[in-house]
CSV table of C-alpha atoms and ligand atoms in Angstrom, one decimal:
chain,number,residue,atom,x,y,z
A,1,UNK,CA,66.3,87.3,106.5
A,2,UNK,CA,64.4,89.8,108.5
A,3,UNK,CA,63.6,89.7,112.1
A,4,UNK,CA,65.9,88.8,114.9
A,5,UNK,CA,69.6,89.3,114.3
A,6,UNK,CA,72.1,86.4,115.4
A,7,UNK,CA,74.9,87.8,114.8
A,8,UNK,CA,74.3,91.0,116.5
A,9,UNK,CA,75.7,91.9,119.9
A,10,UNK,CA,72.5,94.0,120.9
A,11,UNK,CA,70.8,91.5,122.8
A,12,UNK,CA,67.4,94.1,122.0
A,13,UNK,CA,68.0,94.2,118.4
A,14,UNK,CA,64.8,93.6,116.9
A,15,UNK,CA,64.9,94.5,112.7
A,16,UNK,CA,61.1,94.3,113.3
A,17,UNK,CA,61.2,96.8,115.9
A,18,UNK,CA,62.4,100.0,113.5
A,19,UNK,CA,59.5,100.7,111.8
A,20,UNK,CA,60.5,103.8,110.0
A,21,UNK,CA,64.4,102.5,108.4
A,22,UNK,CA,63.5,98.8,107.7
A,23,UNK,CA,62.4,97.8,103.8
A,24,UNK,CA,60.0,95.1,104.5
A,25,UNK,CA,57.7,98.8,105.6
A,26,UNK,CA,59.0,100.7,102.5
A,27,UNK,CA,59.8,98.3,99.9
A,28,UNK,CA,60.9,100.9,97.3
A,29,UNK,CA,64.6,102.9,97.8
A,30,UNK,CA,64.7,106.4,99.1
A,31,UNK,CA,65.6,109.3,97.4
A,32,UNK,CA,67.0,112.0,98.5
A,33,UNK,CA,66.7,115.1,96.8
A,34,UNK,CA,67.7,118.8,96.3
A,35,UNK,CA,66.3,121.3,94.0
A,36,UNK,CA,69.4,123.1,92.8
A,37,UNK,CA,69.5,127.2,92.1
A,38,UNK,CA,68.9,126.4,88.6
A,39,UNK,CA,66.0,123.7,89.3
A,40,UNK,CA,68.0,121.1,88.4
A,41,UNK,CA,67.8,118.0,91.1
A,42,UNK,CA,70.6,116.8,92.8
A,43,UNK,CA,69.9,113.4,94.3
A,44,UNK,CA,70.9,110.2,96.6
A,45,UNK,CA,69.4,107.0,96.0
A,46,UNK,CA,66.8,105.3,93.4
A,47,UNK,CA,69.4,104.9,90.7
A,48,UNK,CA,71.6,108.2,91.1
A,49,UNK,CA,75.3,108.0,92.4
A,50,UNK,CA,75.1,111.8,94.6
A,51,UNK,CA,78.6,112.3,94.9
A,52,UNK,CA,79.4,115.0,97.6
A,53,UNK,CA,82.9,116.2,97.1
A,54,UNK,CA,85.1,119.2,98.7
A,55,UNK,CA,87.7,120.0,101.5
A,56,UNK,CA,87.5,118.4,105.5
A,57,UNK,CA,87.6,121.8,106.5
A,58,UNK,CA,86.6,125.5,105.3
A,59,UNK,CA,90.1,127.5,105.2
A,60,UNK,CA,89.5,131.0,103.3
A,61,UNK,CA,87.2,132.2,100.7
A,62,UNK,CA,89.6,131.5,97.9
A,63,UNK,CA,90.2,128.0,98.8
A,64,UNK,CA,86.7,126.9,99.1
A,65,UNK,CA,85.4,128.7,95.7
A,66,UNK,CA,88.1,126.8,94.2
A,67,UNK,CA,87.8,123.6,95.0
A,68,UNK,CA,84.0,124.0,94.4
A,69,UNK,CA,84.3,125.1,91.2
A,70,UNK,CA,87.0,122.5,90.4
A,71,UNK,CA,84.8,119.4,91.9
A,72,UNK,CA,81.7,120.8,90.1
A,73,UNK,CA,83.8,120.7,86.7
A,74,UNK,CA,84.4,117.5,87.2
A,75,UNK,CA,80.9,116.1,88.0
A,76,UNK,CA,80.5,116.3,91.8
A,77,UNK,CA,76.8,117.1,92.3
A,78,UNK,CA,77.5,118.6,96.1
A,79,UNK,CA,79.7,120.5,98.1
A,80,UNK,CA,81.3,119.7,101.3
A,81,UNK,CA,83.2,121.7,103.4
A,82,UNK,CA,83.6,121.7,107.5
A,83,UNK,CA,83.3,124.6,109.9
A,84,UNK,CA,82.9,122.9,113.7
A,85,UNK,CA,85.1,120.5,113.5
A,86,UNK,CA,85.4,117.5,116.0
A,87,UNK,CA,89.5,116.8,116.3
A,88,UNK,CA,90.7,114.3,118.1
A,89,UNK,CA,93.6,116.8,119.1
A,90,UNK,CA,92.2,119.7,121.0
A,91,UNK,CA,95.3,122.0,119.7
A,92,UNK,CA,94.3,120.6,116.0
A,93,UNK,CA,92.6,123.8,114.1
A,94,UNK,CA,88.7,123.5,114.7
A,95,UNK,CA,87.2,125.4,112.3
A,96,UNK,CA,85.7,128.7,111.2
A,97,UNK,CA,83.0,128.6,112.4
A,98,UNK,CA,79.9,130.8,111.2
A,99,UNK,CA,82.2,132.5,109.1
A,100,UNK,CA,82.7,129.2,107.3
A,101,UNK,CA,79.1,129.0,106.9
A,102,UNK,CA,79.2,132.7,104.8
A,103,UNK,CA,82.0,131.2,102.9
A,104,UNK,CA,80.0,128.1,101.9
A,105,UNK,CA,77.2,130.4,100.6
A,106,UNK,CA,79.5,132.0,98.8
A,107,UNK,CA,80.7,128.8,97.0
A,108,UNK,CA,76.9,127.7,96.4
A,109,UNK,CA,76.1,130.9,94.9
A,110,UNK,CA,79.1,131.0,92.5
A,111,UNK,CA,78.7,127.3,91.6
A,112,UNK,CA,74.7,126.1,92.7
A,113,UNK,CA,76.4,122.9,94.6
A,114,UNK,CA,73.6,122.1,97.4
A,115,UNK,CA,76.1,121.8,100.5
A,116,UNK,CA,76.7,119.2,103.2
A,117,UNK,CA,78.3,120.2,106.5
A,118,UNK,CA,78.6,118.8,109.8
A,119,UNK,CA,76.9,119.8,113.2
A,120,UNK,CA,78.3,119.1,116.3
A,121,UNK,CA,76.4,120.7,118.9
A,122,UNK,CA,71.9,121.5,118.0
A,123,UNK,CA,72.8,125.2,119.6
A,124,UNK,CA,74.4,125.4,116.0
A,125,UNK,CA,71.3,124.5,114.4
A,126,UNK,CA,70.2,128.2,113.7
A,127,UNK,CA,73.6,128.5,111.7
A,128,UNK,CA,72.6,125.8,109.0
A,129,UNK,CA,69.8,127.8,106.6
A,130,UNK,CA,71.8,127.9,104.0
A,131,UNK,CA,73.1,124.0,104.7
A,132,UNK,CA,71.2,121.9,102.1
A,133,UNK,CA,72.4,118.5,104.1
A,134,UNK,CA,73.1,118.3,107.4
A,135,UNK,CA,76.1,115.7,108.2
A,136,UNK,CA,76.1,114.1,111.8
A,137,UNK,CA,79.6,112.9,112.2
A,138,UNK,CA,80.7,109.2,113.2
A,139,UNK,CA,81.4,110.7,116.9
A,140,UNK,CA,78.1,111.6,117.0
A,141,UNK,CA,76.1,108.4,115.7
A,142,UNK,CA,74.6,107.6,119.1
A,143,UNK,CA,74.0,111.3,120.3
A,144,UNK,CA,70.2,110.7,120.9
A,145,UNK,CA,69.3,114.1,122.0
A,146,UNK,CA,71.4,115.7,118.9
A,147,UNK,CA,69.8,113.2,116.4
A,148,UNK,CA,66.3,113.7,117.6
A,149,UNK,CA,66.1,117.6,117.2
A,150,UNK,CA,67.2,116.7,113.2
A,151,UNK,CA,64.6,114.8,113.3
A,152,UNK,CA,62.2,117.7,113.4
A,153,UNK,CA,64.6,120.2,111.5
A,154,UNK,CA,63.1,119.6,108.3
A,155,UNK,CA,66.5,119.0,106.8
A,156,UNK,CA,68.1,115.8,105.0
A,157,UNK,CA,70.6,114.6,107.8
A,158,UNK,CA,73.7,112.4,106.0
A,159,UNK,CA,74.4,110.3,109.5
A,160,UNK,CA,77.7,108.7,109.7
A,161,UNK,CA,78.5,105.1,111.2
A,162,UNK,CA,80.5,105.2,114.4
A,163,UNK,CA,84.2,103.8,114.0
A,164,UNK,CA,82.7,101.3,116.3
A,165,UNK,CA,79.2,100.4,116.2
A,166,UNK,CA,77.7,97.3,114.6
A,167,UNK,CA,75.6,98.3,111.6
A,168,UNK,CA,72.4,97.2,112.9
A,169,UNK,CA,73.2,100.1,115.4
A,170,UNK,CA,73.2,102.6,112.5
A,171,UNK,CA,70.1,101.6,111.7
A,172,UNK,CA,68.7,102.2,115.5
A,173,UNK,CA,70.1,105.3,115.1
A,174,UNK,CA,68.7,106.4,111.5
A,175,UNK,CA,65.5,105.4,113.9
A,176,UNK,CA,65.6,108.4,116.2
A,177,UNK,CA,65.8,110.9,113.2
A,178,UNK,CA,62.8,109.2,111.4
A,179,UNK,CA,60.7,109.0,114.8
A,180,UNK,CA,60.4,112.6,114.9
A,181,UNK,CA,59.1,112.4,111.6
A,182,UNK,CA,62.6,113.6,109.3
A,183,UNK,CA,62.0,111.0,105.8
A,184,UNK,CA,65.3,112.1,104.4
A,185,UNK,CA,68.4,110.7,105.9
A,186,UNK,CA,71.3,109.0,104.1
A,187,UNK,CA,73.6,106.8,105.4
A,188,UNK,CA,77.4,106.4,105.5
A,189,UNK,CA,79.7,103.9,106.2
A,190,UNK,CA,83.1,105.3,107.0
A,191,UNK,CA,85.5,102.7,108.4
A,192,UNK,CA,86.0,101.0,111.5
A,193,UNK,CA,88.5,100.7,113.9
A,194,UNK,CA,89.9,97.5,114.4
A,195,UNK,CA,93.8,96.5,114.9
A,196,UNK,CA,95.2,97.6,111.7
A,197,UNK,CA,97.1,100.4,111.2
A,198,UNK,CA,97.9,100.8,107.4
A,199,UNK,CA,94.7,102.7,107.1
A,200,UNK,CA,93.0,105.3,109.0
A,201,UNK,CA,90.0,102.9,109.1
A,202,UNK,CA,89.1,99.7,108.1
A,203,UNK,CA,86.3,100.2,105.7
A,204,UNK,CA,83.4,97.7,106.4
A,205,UNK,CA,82.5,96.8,102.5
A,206,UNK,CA,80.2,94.0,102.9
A,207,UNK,CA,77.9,96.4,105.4
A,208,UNK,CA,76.8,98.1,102.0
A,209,UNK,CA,74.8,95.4,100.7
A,210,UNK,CA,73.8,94.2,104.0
A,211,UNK,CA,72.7,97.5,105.3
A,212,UNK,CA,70.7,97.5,101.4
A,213,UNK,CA,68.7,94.7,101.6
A,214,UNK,CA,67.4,95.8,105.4
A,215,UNK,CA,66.4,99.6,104.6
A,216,UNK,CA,65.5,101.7,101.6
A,217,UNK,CA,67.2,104.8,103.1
A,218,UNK,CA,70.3,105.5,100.6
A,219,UNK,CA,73.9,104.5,101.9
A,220,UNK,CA,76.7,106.3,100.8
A,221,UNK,CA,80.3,105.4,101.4
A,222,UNK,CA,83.4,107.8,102.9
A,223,UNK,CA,86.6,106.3,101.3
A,224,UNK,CA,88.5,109.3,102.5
A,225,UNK,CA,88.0,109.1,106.2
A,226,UNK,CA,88.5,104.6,105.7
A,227,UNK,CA,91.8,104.8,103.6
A,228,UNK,CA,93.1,108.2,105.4
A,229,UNK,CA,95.5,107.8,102.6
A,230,UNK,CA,94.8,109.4,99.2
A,231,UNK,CA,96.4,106.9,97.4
A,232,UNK,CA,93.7,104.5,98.4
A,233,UNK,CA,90.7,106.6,97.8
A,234,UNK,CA,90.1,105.8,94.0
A,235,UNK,CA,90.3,102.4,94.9
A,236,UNK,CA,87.9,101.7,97.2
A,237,UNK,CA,85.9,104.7,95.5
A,238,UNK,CA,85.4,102.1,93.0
A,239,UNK,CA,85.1,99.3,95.0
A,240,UNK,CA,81.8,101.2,97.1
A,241,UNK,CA,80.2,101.9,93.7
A,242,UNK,CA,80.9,97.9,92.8
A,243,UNK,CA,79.0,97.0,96.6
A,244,UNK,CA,76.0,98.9,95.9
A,245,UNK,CA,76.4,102.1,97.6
A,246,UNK,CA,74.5,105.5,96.5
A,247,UNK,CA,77.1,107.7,96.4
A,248,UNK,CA,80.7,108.9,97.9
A,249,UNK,CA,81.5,111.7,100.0
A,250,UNK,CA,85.0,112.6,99.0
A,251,UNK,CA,88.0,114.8,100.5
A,252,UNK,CA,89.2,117.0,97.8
A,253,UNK,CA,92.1,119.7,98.3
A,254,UNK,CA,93.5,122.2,95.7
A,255,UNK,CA,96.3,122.2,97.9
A,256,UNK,CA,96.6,119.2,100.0
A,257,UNK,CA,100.2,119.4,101.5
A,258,UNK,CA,98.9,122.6,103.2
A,259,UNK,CA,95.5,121.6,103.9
A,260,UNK,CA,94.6,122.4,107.3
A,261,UNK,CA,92.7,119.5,107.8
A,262,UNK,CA,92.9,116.0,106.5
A,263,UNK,CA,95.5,116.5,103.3
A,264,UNK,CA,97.3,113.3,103.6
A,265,UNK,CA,93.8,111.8,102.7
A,266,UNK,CA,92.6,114.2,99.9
A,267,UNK,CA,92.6,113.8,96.1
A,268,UNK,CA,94.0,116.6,94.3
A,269,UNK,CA,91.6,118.3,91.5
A,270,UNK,CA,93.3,115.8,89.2
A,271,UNK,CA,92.4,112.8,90.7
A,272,UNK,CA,89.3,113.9,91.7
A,273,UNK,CA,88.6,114.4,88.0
A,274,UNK,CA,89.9,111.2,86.8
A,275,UNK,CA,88.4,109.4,89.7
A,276,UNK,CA,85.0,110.6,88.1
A,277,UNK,CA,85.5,110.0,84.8
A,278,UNK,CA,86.1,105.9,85.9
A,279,UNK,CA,83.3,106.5,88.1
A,280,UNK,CA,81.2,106.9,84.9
A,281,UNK,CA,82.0,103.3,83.8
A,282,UNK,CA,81.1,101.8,87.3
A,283,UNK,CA,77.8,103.5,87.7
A,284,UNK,CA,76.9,102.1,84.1
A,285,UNK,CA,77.9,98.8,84.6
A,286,UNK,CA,75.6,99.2,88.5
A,287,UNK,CA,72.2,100.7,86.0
A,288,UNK,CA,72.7,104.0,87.8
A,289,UNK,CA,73.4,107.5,86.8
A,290,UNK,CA,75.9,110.1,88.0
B,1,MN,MN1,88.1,115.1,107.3
């Protein structure tokens, strides 16, 4: 199974080649782990389902304590929430910023979610103390210079698939991070684009246990950003969780008509909650824990 790719583009793909990503070097699965304010262990990989949950973007201090306390009700065992945003519109809002960052504190300290938030730029780097994992955003898959200072951040880094890279190419890229030494870096496959247009992205299911049996780094799956419709999301939630995959990231608005960022594609704290509770029977019937 291992060794050279046919089916891959990249003429210089060589599986043997990534020494750090590939299983046949590190037989057993990943973990990824966070010791939580109250020493309990949040984790991706090895048998737990690390379901990261919150809003696309940081909006206002009452916003993001509420959805954080709503998503941790219902069983989410991280936080998300964006503050440099990378919009395809340049008029499209683009975040708060460092005072974001303060307002995700805020959230961990009232609820003890470890957070996940994105970096777009390593200048920011000196922003993300208080960041538990740091996300690198599909338009940023194949920034090399970016993915190498994570490397040495001392940081899990969640890297995202570009909406149109090959996933032996995700793997090349997890490669940079590990070079420099980082062992904790998850996965996520988020979509592709392709020619249709019912969904944001087309969500590459079969990747998941292909991108399994090749490395032991955990792989967790954005149905939020694929389906860009909310309707869709506890679908192919379930679906992800049925392929194999180590967890979800997940869009969650207490407000989604006036979310700033991404509503049409967010669950409201209802469905989030009944989303989870089906989760429960998938991860059982997969022998792994939420
Ligand atoms: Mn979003």
């Amino acid at each position: 199974v291992l060794g050279k790719e046919k089916h891959s583009a990249c003429t210089e793909f060589n599986l043997e080649a990534l020494k750090k990503v590939i299983r046949v070097f590190h037989p057993e699965d990943s973990v990824v782990s966070i010791q939580g304010t109250g020493h309990e262990i949040h984790a991706i990989g090895g048998g737990m389902l690390g379901i990261i949950a919150g809003p696309c973007a940081v909006e206002n201090e009452q916003q993001i304590i509420n959805i954080a306390k709503t998503v941790k009700a219902a069983g989410a065992s991280f936080l998300r929430g964006g503050v440099f945003k990378l919009r395809t519109n340049p008029y499209s809002f683009q975040g708060m910023g460092i005072e974001g960052i303060k307002l995700l504190a805020a959230a961990k300290k009232e609820t003890g979610l470890p957070l996940v938030s994105e970096i777009t730029e390593i200048k920011q780097l000196e922003y993300f103390n208080g960041i538990d994992i740091i996300q690198v955003g599909a338009r940023n898959m194949q920034n090399f210079s970016l993915l190498k200072e994570l490397g040495k951040c001392g940081k899990p880094v969640l890297l995202k698939r570009s909406l149109a890279s090959t996933a032996a190419e995700l793997l090349m890229a997890a490669e940079y991070i590990m070079d420099e030494g980082n062992v904790n870096v998850i996965l996520c496959e988020r979509g592709l684009r392709t020619f249709e247009t019912f969904s944001r992205s087309t969500l590459d299911i079969a990747a998941i246990p292909w991108l399994k049996q090749r490395t032991h780094l955990p792989i967790i799956v954005d149905p939020s950003h694929a389906a860009g419709d909310a309707a869709l999301v506890p679908a192919v939630a379930k679906a992800a969780i049925a392929a194999g995959a180590d967890g979800l990231m997940l869009e969650v608005h207490n407000d989604p008509e006036h979310a700033l960022c991404d509503g049409e594609q967010s669950l409201t704290p209802d469905t989030f909650s009944d989303l989870m509770t089906d989760l429960k029977k998938y991860a059982e019937l997969e022998k792994k824990r939420l």
